[in-house]
Amino acid sequence: VAMALIGTYRYVMEKRSLVNEARIRGEQSCRLMAELATPYLLTYDFSGLNAMAKNFMHLPDSQEVMITNGSGRELVRDGRPALEEKRQMIGPLPILSEQTQLGEVRLAVYPADLDSRLRTYAISALIEHLFIFLTLAAILYFSLSRTVTDRVKALGDALTGMIDKKDF
């Protein structure tokens, strides 16, 4: 029971860790996109802005990229349709040029292949706990056989000897 509780706790913590890592990488990507988008917005190069957003969508954790201009009009939007309810939105981060806000960047992230990574983690944890259980069971078995079983067997041999000699 204790091992099951510990395993469940570790599973939840591992999931939380993977989601937090994806969020941190997303924040870094969002800051980088805000810096890289400045020259595109200054020169009105929307095709370059779109290409940059598509490149960021190749990151495994990226779910959606949205870039708006200073007035809030959407310039670029690219995303994956799945996992919409589980996405973590990052931003809006301002796109700045000398204290002037040219626009904003928003990024949605969610860990890629989270289910398979958690399944692999759960299987390895199960094998680890099974190994610990079997080791503890073997130690308990051998310690009980030496302390209890051997003494009961010696007592039985002594009683058998007394009965055979008819020494009551």
Short mmCIF file of N, CA and C in Angstrom, two decimals:
data_model
loop_
_atom_site.label_atom_id
_atom_site.label_comp_id
_atom_site.label_asym_id
_atom_site.label_seq_id
_atom_site.Cartn_x
_atom_site.Cartn_y
_atom_site.Cartn_z
N VAL A 1 0.84 -1.19 0.00
CA VAL A 1 0.00 0.00 0.00
C VAL A 1 0.88 1.25 0.00
N ALA A 2 1.92 1.21 0.85
CA ALA A 2 2.82 2.36 0.91
C ALA A 2 3.53 2.57 -0.43
N MET A 3 3.93 1.46 -1.04
CA MET A 3 4.61 1.58 -2.33
C MET A 3 3.66 2.11 -3.40
N ALA A 4 2.39 1.73 -3.35
CA ALA A 4 1.41 2.22 -4.32
C ALA A 4 1.19 3.72 -4.12
N LEU A 5 1.11 4.17 -2.87
CA LEU A 5 0.94 5.59 -2.60
C LEU A 5 2.16 6.39 -3.05
N ILE A 6 3.34 5.86 -2.76
CA ILE A 6 4.57 6.53 -3.18
C ILE A 6 4.65 6.57 -4.71
N GLY A 7 4.30 5.47 -5.35
CA GLY A 7 4.31 5.42 -6.82
C GLY A 7 3.35 6.41 -7.43
N THR A 8 2.16 6.52 -6.87
CA THR A 8 1.17 7.48 -7.38
C THR A 8 1.67 8.91 -7.20
N TYR A 9 2.23 9.19 -6.04
CA TYR A 9 2.77 10.52 -5.78
C TYR A 9 3.88 10.86 -6.77
N ARG A 10 4.80 9.91 -6.98
CA ARG A 10 5.90 10.14 -7.91
C ARG A 10 5.39 10.32 -9.34
N TYR A 11 4.35 9.60 -9.72
CA TYR A 11 3.75 9.72 -11.06
C TYR A 11 3.18 11.13 -11.25
N VAL A 12 2.44 11.60 -10.26
CA VAL A 12 1.85 12.94 -10.34
C VAL A 12 2.95 14.00 -10.40
N MET A 13 3.98 13.82 -9.60
CA MET A 13 5.08 14.80 -9.59
C MET A 13 5.84 14.78 -10.92
N GLU A 14 5.99 13.61 -11.52
CA GLU A 14 6.67 13.51 -12.82
C GLU A 14 5.84 14.22 -13.89
N LYS A 15 4.53 14.03 -13.86
CA LYS A 15 3.67 14.71 -14.83
C LYS A 15 3.76 16.22 -14.65
N ARG A 16 3.71 16.67 -13.42
CA ARG A 16 3.82 18.10 -13.14
C ARG A 16 5.16 18.65 -13.63
N SER A 17 6.21 17.88 -13.43
CA SER A 17 7.53 18.30 -13.87
C SER A 17 7.60 18.42 -15.39
N LEU A 18 7.05 17.45 -16.11
CA LEU A 18 7.06 17.51 -17.57
C LEU A 18 6.27 18.70 -18.10
N VAL A 19 5.12 18.98 -17.49
CA VAL A 19 4.30 20.11 -17.91
C VAL A 19 5.03 21.43 -17.61
N ASN A 20 5.68 21.52 -16.44
CA ASN A 20 6.42 22.74 -16.10
C ASN A 20 7.62 22.95 -17.02
N GLU A 21 8.31 21.87 -17.39
CA GLU A 21 9.42 21.99 -18.32
C GLU A 21 8.94 22.52 -19.67
N ALA A 22 7.80 22.03 -20.13
CA ALA A 22 7.24 22.51 -21.40
C ALA A 22 6.88 23.99 -21.30
N ARG A 23 6.32 24.40 -20.15
CA ARG A 23 5.96 25.80 -19.96
C ARG A 23 7.21 26.69 -19.95
N ILE A 24 8.26 26.24 -19.29
CA ILE A 24 9.50 27.03 -19.23
C ILE A 24 10.12 27.16 -20.62
N ARG A 25 10.17 26.05 -21.36
CA ARG A 25 10.69 26.12 -22.73
C ARG A 25 9.81 27.02 -23.60
N GLY A 26 8.50 26.98 -23.37
CA GLY A 26 7.58 27.85 -24.11
C GLY A 26 7.81 29.31 -23.80
N GLU A 27 8.06 29.64 -22.54
CA GLU A 27 8.35 31.03 -22.18
C GLU A 27 9.63 31.51 -22.85
N GLN A 28 10.64 30.65 -22.87
CA GLN A 28 11.89 31.02 -23.54
C GLN A 28 11.66 31.22 -25.03
N SER A 29 10.89 30.35 -25.65
CA SER A 29 10.58 30.46 -27.08
C SER A 29 9.78 31.72 -27.36
N CYS A 30 8.86 32.04 -26.48
CA CYS A 30 8.02 33.22 -26.67
C CYS A 30 8.86 34.49 -26.60
N ARG A 31 9.80 34.54 -25.63
CA ARG A 31 10.69 35.71 -25.54
C ARG A 31 11.56 35.83 -26.80
N LEU A 32 12.06 34.69 -27.27
CA LEU A 32 12.89 34.69 -28.48
C LEU A 32 12.07 35.14 -29.69
N MET A 33 10.85 34.67 -29.80
CA MET A 33 9.99 35.07 -30.91
C MET A 33 9.71 36.57 -30.88
N ALA A 34 9.50 37.11 -29.68
CA ALA A 34 9.24 38.55 -29.56
C ALA A 34 10.46 39.35 -30.04
N GLU A 35 11.65 38.86 -29.75
CA GLU A 35 12.86 39.56 -30.21
C GLU A 35 13.03 39.43 -31.72
N LEU A 36 12.79 38.22 -32.24
CA LEU A 36 13.00 37.99 -33.67
C LEU A 36 11.92 38.64 -34.53
N ALA A 37 10.75 38.88 -33.97
CA ALA A 37 9.65 39.45 -34.74
C ALA A 37 9.81 40.95 -34.97
N THR A 38 10.63 41.62 -34.18
CA THR A 38 10.78 43.07 -34.29
C THR A 38 11.15 43.52 -35.70
N PRO A 39 12.22 42.98 -36.31
CA PRO A 39 12.55 43.48 -37.66
C PRO A 39 11.47 43.16 -38.70
N TYR A 40 10.77 42.05 -38.53
CA TYR A 40 9.69 41.72 -39.48
C TYR A 40 8.55 42.72 -39.39
N LEU A 41 8.20 43.12 -38.17
CA LEU A 41 7.11 44.08 -38.02
C LEU A 41 7.54 45.48 -38.46
N LEU A 42 8.81 45.83 -38.25
CA LEU A 42 9.29 47.15 -38.68
C LEU A 42 9.28 47.28 -40.20
N THR A 43 9.56 46.19 -40.89
CA THR A 43 9.61 46.22 -42.36
C THR A 43 8.33 45.70 -43.01
N TYR A 44 7.33 45.37 -42.20
CA TYR A 44 6.06 44.85 -42.69
C TYR A 44 6.26 43.57 -43.52
N ASP A 45 7.20 42.75 -43.11
CA ASP A 45 7.50 41.48 -43.80
C ASP A 45 6.67 40.38 -43.15
N PHE A 46 5.42 40.28 -43.58
CA PHE A 46 4.52 39.31 -42.98
C PHE A 46 4.82 37.88 -43.43
N SER A 47 5.40 37.71 -44.60
CA SER A 47 5.78 36.36 -45.03
C SER A 47 6.93 35.84 -44.17
N GLY A 48 7.88 36.70 -43.83
CA GLY A 48 8.97 36.31 -42.93
C GLY A 48 8.46 36.00 -41.53
N LEU A 49 7.48 36.79 -41.11
CA LEU A 49 6.86 36.57 -39.80
C LEU A 49 6.13 35.23 -39.78
N ASN A 50 5.45 34.94 -40.87
CA ASN A 50 4.74 33.66 -40.98
C ASN A 50 5.73 32.49 -41.01
N ALA A 51 6.83 32.65 -41.74
CA ALA A 51 7.85 31.59 -41.80
C ALA A 51 8.46 31.36 -40.41
N MET A 52 8.70 32.44 -39.67
CA MET A 52 9.24 32.31 -38.32
C MET A 52 8.27 31.54 -37.42
N ALA A 53 6.99 31.86 -37.53
CA ALA A 53 5.99 31.17 -36.71
C ALA A 53 5.93 29.69 -37.08
N LYS A 54 6.01 29.36 -38.36
CA LYS A 54 6.00 27.95 -38.78
C LYS A 54 7.22 27.21 -38.25
N ASN A 55 8.37 27.88 -38.21
CA ASN A 55 9.58 27.26 -37.65
C ASN A 55 9.39 26.95 -36.17
N PHE A 56 8.76 27.84 -35.44
CA PHE A 56 8.53 27.59 -34.02
C PHE A 56 7.50 26.48 -33.81
N MET A 57 6.62 26.30 -34.77
CA MET A 57 5.63 25.22 -34.65
C MET A 57 6.26 23.84 -34.84
N HIS A 58 7.49 23.79 -35.33
CA HIS A 58 8.18 22.51 -35.46
C HIS A 58 8.72 22.01 -34.13
N LEU A 59 8.74 22.87 -33.11
CA LEU A 59 9.15 22.43 -31.78
C LEU A 59 8.12 21.43 -31.26
N PRO A 60 8.55 20.37 -30.62
CA PRO A 60 7.59 19.32 -30.25
C PRO A 60 6.51 19.77 -29.27
N ASP A 61 6.81 20.71 -28.39
CA ASP A 61 5.84 21.13 -27.39
C ASP A 61 4.92 22.26 -27.85
N SER A 62 5.23 22.89 -28.96
CA SER A 62 4.43 24.02 -29.44
C SER A 62 3.08 23.54 -29.94
N GLN A 63 2.04 24.21 -29.52
CA GLN A 63 0.69 23.87 -29.94
C GLN A 63 0.07 24.98 -30.80
N GLU A 64 0.41 26.24 -30.49
CA GLU A 64 -0.17 27.35 -31.25
C GLU A 64 0.72 28.58 -31.10
N VAL A 65 0.84 29.34 -32.19
CA VAL A 65 1.56 30.61 -32.20
C VAL A 65 0.61 31.66 -32.76
N MET A 66 0.56 32.82 -32.07
CA MET A 66 -0.27 33.91 -32.56
C MET A 66 0.50 35.22 -32.38
N ILE A 67 0.58 35.98 -33.46
CA ILE A 67 1.26 37.27 -33.43
C ILE A 67 0.26 38.33 -33.88
N THR A 68 0.15 39.39 -33.07
CA THR A 68 -0.76 40.49 -33.40
C THR A 68 0.05 41.77 -33.56
N ASN A 69 -0.52 42.75 -34.27
CA ASN A 69 0.16 44.04 -34.38
C ASN A 69 -0.20 44.91 -33.18
N GLY A 70 0.27 46.14 -33.17
CA GLY A 70 0.06 47.04 -32.04
C GLY A 70 -1.40 47.35 -31.78
N SER A 71 -2.24 47.31 -32.80
CA SER A 71 -3.66 47.60 -32.60
C SER A 71 -4.47 46.36 -32.24
N GLY A 72 -3.82 45.20 -32.14
CA GLY A 72 -4.50 43.98 -31.74
C GLY A 72 -4.98 43.13 -32.90
N ARG A 73 -4.70 43.54 -34.14
CA ARG A 73 -5.12 42.77 -35.31
C ARG A 73 -4.21 41.55 -35.46
N GLU A 74 -4.82 40.42 -35.67
CA GLU A 74 -4.06 39.18 -35.80
C GLU A 74 -3.32 39.15 -37.14
N LEU A 75 -1.99 38.98 -37.06
CA LEU A 75 -1.17 38.92 -38.27
C LEU A 75 -0.84 37.49 -38.66
N VAL A 76 -0.49 36.68 -37.67
CA VAL A 76 -0.09 35.30 -37.91
C VAL A 76 -0.72 34.42 -36.86
N ARG A 77 -1.26 33.28 -37.32
CA ARG A 77 -1.78 32.29 -36.39
C ARG A 77 -1.53 30.92 -37.01
N ASP A 78 -0.87 30.07 -36.24
CA ASP A 78 -0.59 28.71 -36.69
C ASP A 78 -0.74 27.81 -35.48
N GLY A 79 -1.36 26.66 -35.66
CA GLY A 79 -1.54 25.78 -34.51
C GLY A 79 -1.95 24.38 -34.88
N ARG A 80 -1.92 23.54 -33.88
CA ARG A 80 -2.36 22.16 -34.01
C ARG A 80 -3.75 22.05 -33.40
N PRO A 81 -4.61 21.25 -33.99
CA PRO A 81 -5.99 21.20 -33.51
C PRO A 81 -6.18 20.43 -32.21
N ALA A 82 -5.31 19.50 -31.90
CA ALA A 82 -5.52 18.62 -30.74
C ALA A 82 -5.13 19.31 -29.43
N LEU A 83 -5.61 18.74 -28.35
CA LEU A 83 -5.26 19.14 -26.98
C LEU A 83 -5.62 20.58 -26.64
N GLU A 84 -6.67 21.09 -27.22
CA GLU A 84 -7.02 22.49 -27.00
C GLU A 84 -7.34 22.78 -25.53
N GLU A 85 -7.95 21.84 -24.85
CA GLU A 85 -8.32 22.08 -23.45
C GLU A 85 -7.14 21.98 -22.50
N LYS A 86 -6.07 21.33 -22.92
CA LYS A 86 -4.93 21.14 -22.02
C LYS A 86 -3.79 22.13 -22.27
N ARG A 87 -3.93 22.97 -23.23
CA ARG A 87 -2.85 23.90 -23.58
C ARG A 87 -2.56 24.88 -22.45
N GLN A 88 -1.31 25.26 -22.38
CA GLN A 88 -0.92 26.32 -21.46
C GLN A 88 -0.56 27.54 -22.30
N MET A 89 -1.31 28.61 -22.09
CA MET A 89 -1.06 29.83 -22.86
C MET A 89 0.07 30.62 -22.22
N ILE A 90 0.96 31.09 -23.04
CA ILE A 90 2.07 31.92 -22.59
C ILE A 90 1.96 33.25 -23.32
N GLY A 91 2.06 34.29 -22.56
CA GLY A 91 1.98 35.61 -23.15
C GLY A 91 0.66 36.26 -22.80
N PRO A 92 0.38 37.37 -23.34
CA PRO A 92 1.07 38.01 -24.45
C PRO A 92 2.37 38.68 -24.01
N LEU A 93 3.40 38.51 -24.82
CA LEU A 93 4.67 39.19 -24.63
C LEU A 93 4.77 40.29 -25.67
N PRO A 94 5.14 41.48 -25.25
CA PRO A 94 5.19 42.59 -26.21
C PRO A 94 6.38 42.46 -27.16
N ILE A 95 6.14 42.88 -28.40
CA ILE A 95 7.22 43.00 -29.39
C ILE A 95 7.59 44.47 -29.38
N LEU A 96 8.80 44.77 -28.93
CA LEU A 96 9.20 46.16 -28.71
C LEU A 96 10.30 46.59 -29.68
N SER A 97 10.26 47.86 -30.02
CA SER A 97 11.35 48.51 -30.76
C SER A 97 11.56 49.86 -30.10
N GLU A 98 12.61 49.98 -29.32
CA GLU A 98 12.92 51.22 -28.59
C GLU A 98 11.71 51.73 -27.81
N GLN A 99 11.22 50.96 -26.92
CA GLN A 99 10.11 51.30 -26.03
C GLN A 99 8.76 51.43 -26.74
N THR A 100 8.71 51.24 -28.05
CA THR A 100 7.46 51.30 -28.78
C THR A 100 6.96 49.87 -28.98
N GLN A 101 5.72 49.63 -28.60
CA GLN A 101 5.15 48.30 -28.75
C GLN A 101 4.61 48.13 -30.16
N LEU A 102 5.23 47.21 -30.89
CA LEU A 102 4.82 46.95 -32.27
C LEU A 102 3.73 45.88 -32.34
N GLY A 103 3.66 45.03 -31.34
CA GLY A 103 2.69 43.95 -31.35
C GLY A 103 2.88 43.04 -30.15
N GLU A 104 2.26 41.87 -30.22
CA GLU A 104 2.34 40.90 -29.14
C GLU A 104 2.48 39.49 -29.71
N VAL A 105 3.11 38.64 -28.89
CA VAL A 105 3.27 37.23 -29.25
C VAL A 105 2.59 36.40 -28.16
N ARG A 106 1.81 35.42 -28.60
CA ARG A 106 1.22 34.44 -27.68
C ARG A 106 1.62 33.06 -28.17
N LEU A 107 1.88 32.19 -27.23
CA LEU A 107 2.28 30.83 -27.57
C LEU A 107 1.54 29.87 -26.65
N ALA A 108 1.03 28.79 -27.22
CA ALA A 108 0.40 27.74 -26.42
C ALA A 108 1.29 26.51 -26.48
N VAL A 109 1.56 25.90 -25.33
CA VAL A 109 2.43 24.72 -25.27
C VAL A 109 1.75 23.61 -24.49
N TYR A 110 2.16 22.41 -24.79
CA TYR A 110 1.79 21.23 -24.03
C TYR A 110 2.84 20.17 -24.35
N PRO A 111 3.28 19.41 -23.34
CA PRO A 111 4.36 18.45 -23.60
C PRO A 111 4.01 17.45 -24.70
N ALA A 112 4.93 17.32 -25.62
CA ALA A 112 4.75 16.34 -26.70
C ALA A 112 4.83 14.93 -26.12
N ASP A 113 4.07 14.05 -26.63
CA ASP A 113 4.02 12.63 -26.25
C ASP A 113 4.02 12.43 -24.73
N LEU A 114 3.26 13.26 -24.03
CA LEU A 114 3.21 13.17 -22.56
C LEU A 114 2.71 11.81 -22.11
N ASP A 115 1.68 11.30 -22.76
CA ASP A 115 1.11 10.01 -22.34
C ASP A 115 2.12 8.87 -22.47
N SER A 116 2.84 8.82 -23.57
CA SER A 116 3.81 7.74 -23.74
C SER A 116 4.98 7.89 -22.77
N ARG A 117 5.39 9.12 -22.50
CA ARG A 117 6.48 9.34 -21.53
C ARG A 117 6.04 8.93 -20.12
N LEU A 118 4.80 9.26 -19.78
CA LEU A 118 4.30 8.87 -18.46
C LEU A 118 4.09 7.37 -18.37
N ARG A 119 3.65 6.74 -19.45
CA ARG A 119 3.48 5.29 -19.46
C ARG A 119 4.83 4.59 -19.26
N THR A 120 5.86 5.08 -19.94
CA THR A 120 7.20 4.52 -19.77
C THR A 120 7.68 4.71 -18.34
N TYR A 121 7.43 5.89 -17.78
CA TYR A 121 7.82 6.15 -16.39
C TYR A 121 7.07 5.22 -15.44
N ALA A 122 5.77 5.02 -15.67
CA ALA A 122 4.98 4.17 -14.79
C ALA A 122 5.45 2.72 -14.85
N ILE A 123 5.79 2.24 -16.04
CA ILE A 123 6.27 0.86 -16.17
C ILE A 123 7.61 0.69 -15.47
N SER A 124 8.51 1.65 -15.64
CA SER A 124 9.82 1.53 -14.97
C SER A 124 9.65 1.62 -13.45
N ALA A 125 8.74 2.47 -12.97
CA ALA A 125 8.49 2.57 -11.53
C ALA A 125 7.87 1.28 -11.01
N LEU A 126 6.97 0.67 -11.79
CA LEU A 126 6.35 -0.59 -11.39
C LEU A 126 7.40 -1.70 -11.28
N ILE A 127 8.29 -1.76 -12.24
CA ILE A 127 9.36 -2.76 -12.19
C ILE A 127 10.27 -2.51 -10.99
N GLU A 128 10.58 -1.25 -10.73
CA GLU A 128 11.41 -0.89 -9.58
C GLU A 128 10.73 -1.32 -8.27
N HIS A 129 9.44 -1.03 -8.14
CA HIS A 129 8.71 -1.39 -6.92
C HIS A 129 8.55 -2.90 -6.79
N LEU A 130 8.37 -3.59 -7.89
CA LEU A 130 8.29 -5.04 -7.86
C LEU A 130 9.61 -5.65 -7.39
N PHE A 131 10.71 -5.11 -7.88
CA PHE A 131 12.03 -5.58 -7.45
C PHE A 131 12.23 -5.35 -5.95
N ILE A 132 11.85 -4.17 -5.47
CA ILE A 132 11.98 -3.87 -4.03
C ILE A 132 11.10 -4.82 -3.22
N PHE A 133 9.86 -5.05 -3.68
CA PHE A 133 8.95 -5.94 -2.97
C PHE A 133 9.51 -7.36 -2.90
N LEU A 134 10.00 -7.86 -4.03
CA LEU A 134 10.55 -9.23 -4.05
C LEU A 134 11.79 -9.35 -3.17
N THR A 135 12.62 -8.32 -3.16
CA THR A 135 13.80 -8.33 -2.30
C THR A 135 13.39 -8.35 -0.83
N LEU A 136 12.45 -7.51 -0.46
CA LEU A 136 11.99 -7.48 0.94
C LEU A 136 11.30 -8.80 1.31
N ALA A 137 10.52 -9.36 0.39
CA ALA A 137 9.86 -10.64 0.67
C ALA A 137 10.89 -11.75 0.85
N ALA A 138 11.94 -11.76 0.05
CA ALA A 138 12.99 -12.78 0.20
C ALA A 138 13.72 -12.62 1.53
N ILE A 139 14.03 -11.40 1.90
CA ILE A 139 14.69 -11.16 3.20
C ILE A 139 13.79 -11.61 4.33
N LEU A 140 12.52 -11.29 4.27
CA LEU A 140 11.57 -11.69 5.31
C LEU A 140 11.44 -13.22 5.36
N TYR A 141 11.36 -13.86 4.22
CA TYR A 141 11.23 -15.32 4.17
C TYR A 141 12.45 -15.99 4.81
N PHE A 142 13.64 -15.57 4.42
CA PHE A 142 14.84 -16.22 4.95
C PHE A 142 15.06 -15.90 6.42
N SER A 143 14.71 -14.69 6.84
CA SER A 143 14.88 -14.38 8.27
C SER A 143 13.87 -15.15 9.11
N LEU A 144 12.63 -15.30 8.61
CA LEU A 144 11.64 -16.09 9.35
C LEU A 144 12.01 -17.57 9.36
N SER A 145 12.53 -18.05 8.25
CA SER A 145 12.89 -19.48 8.21
C SER A 145 14.02 -19.78 9.18
N ARG A 146 14.90 -18.85 9.38
CA ARG A 146 16.00 -19.08 10.32
C ARG A 146 15.56 -18.92 11.77
N THR A 147 14.74 -17.91 12.03
CA THR A 147 14.38 -17.65 13.41
C THR A 147 13.21 -18.50 13.91
N VAL A 148 12.22 -18.75 13.09
CA VAL A 148 11.03 -19.46 13.54
C VAL A 148 11.04 -20.91 13.07
N THR A 149 11.15 -21.11 11.78
CA THR A 149 11.02 -22.44 11.21
C THR A 149 12.09 -23.39 11.73
N ASP A 150 13.33 -22.93 11.78
CA ASP A 150 14.40 -23.81 12.26
C ASP A 150 14.19 -24.21 13.72
N ARG A 151 13.71 -23.30 14.55
CA ARG A 151 13.47 -23.61 15.96
C ARG A 151 12.29 -24.56 16.13
N VAL A 152 11.23 -24.34 15.34
CA VAL A 152 10.08 -25.25 15.40
C VAL A 152 10.49 -26.63 14.91
N LYS A 153 11.31 -26.70 13.90
CA LYS A 153 11.79 -27.98 13.39
C LYS A 153 12.66 -28.69 14.44
N ALA A 154 13.51 -27.93 15.13
CA ALA A 154 14.34 -28.52 16.18
C ALA A 154 13.48 -29.04 17.33
N LEU A 155 12.45 -28.28 17.68
CA LEU A 155 11.54 -28.73 18.73
C LEU A 155 10.81 -29.99 18.30
N GLY A 156 10.38 -30.04 17.04
CA GLY A 156 9.71 -31.24 16.53
C GLY A 156 10.63 -32.45 16.53
N ASP A 157 11.89 -32.25 16.16
CA ASP A 157 12.87 -33.34 16.18
C ASP A 157 13.09 -33.83 17.60
N ALA A 158 13.14 -32.90 18.56
CA ALA A 158 13.34 -33.29 19.95
C ALA A 158 12.14 -34.09 20.46
N LEU A 159 10.94 -33.65 20.12
CA LEU A 159 9.75 -34.39 20.54
C LEU A 159 9.68 -35.75 19.87
N THR A 160 10.04 -35.83 18.62
CA THR A 160 10.07 -37.13 17.93
C THR A 160 11.08 -38.07 18.58
N GLY A 161 12.23 -37.53 18.98
CA GLY A 161 13.24 -38.33 19.66
C GLY A 161 12.73 -38.85 21.00
N MET A 162 12.02 -38.00 21.75
CA MET A 162 11.48 -38.41 23.03
C MET A 162 10.44 -39.51 22.85
N ILE A 163 9.59 -39.37 21.81
CA ILE A 163 8.54 -40.37 21.57
C ILE A 163 9.18 -41.69 21.14
N ASP A 164 10.20 -41.62 20.26
CA ASP A 164 10.85 -42.84 19.79
C ASP A 164 11.55 -43.58 20.95
N LYS A 165 12.13 -42.86 21.91
CA LYS A 165 12.82 -43.48 23.05
C LYS A 165 11.85 -43.82 24.17
N LYS A 166 10.63 -43.39 24.04
CA LYS A 166 9.61 -43.53 25.05
C LYS A 166 10.07 -42.95 26.38
N ASP A 167 10.75 -41.82 26.28
CA ASP A 167 11.27 -41.11 27.44
C ASP A 167 10.32 -39.95 27.75
N PHE A 168 9.21 -40.26 28.47
CA PHE A 168 8.20 -39.25 28.76
C PHE A 168 8.51 -38.55 30.06
#
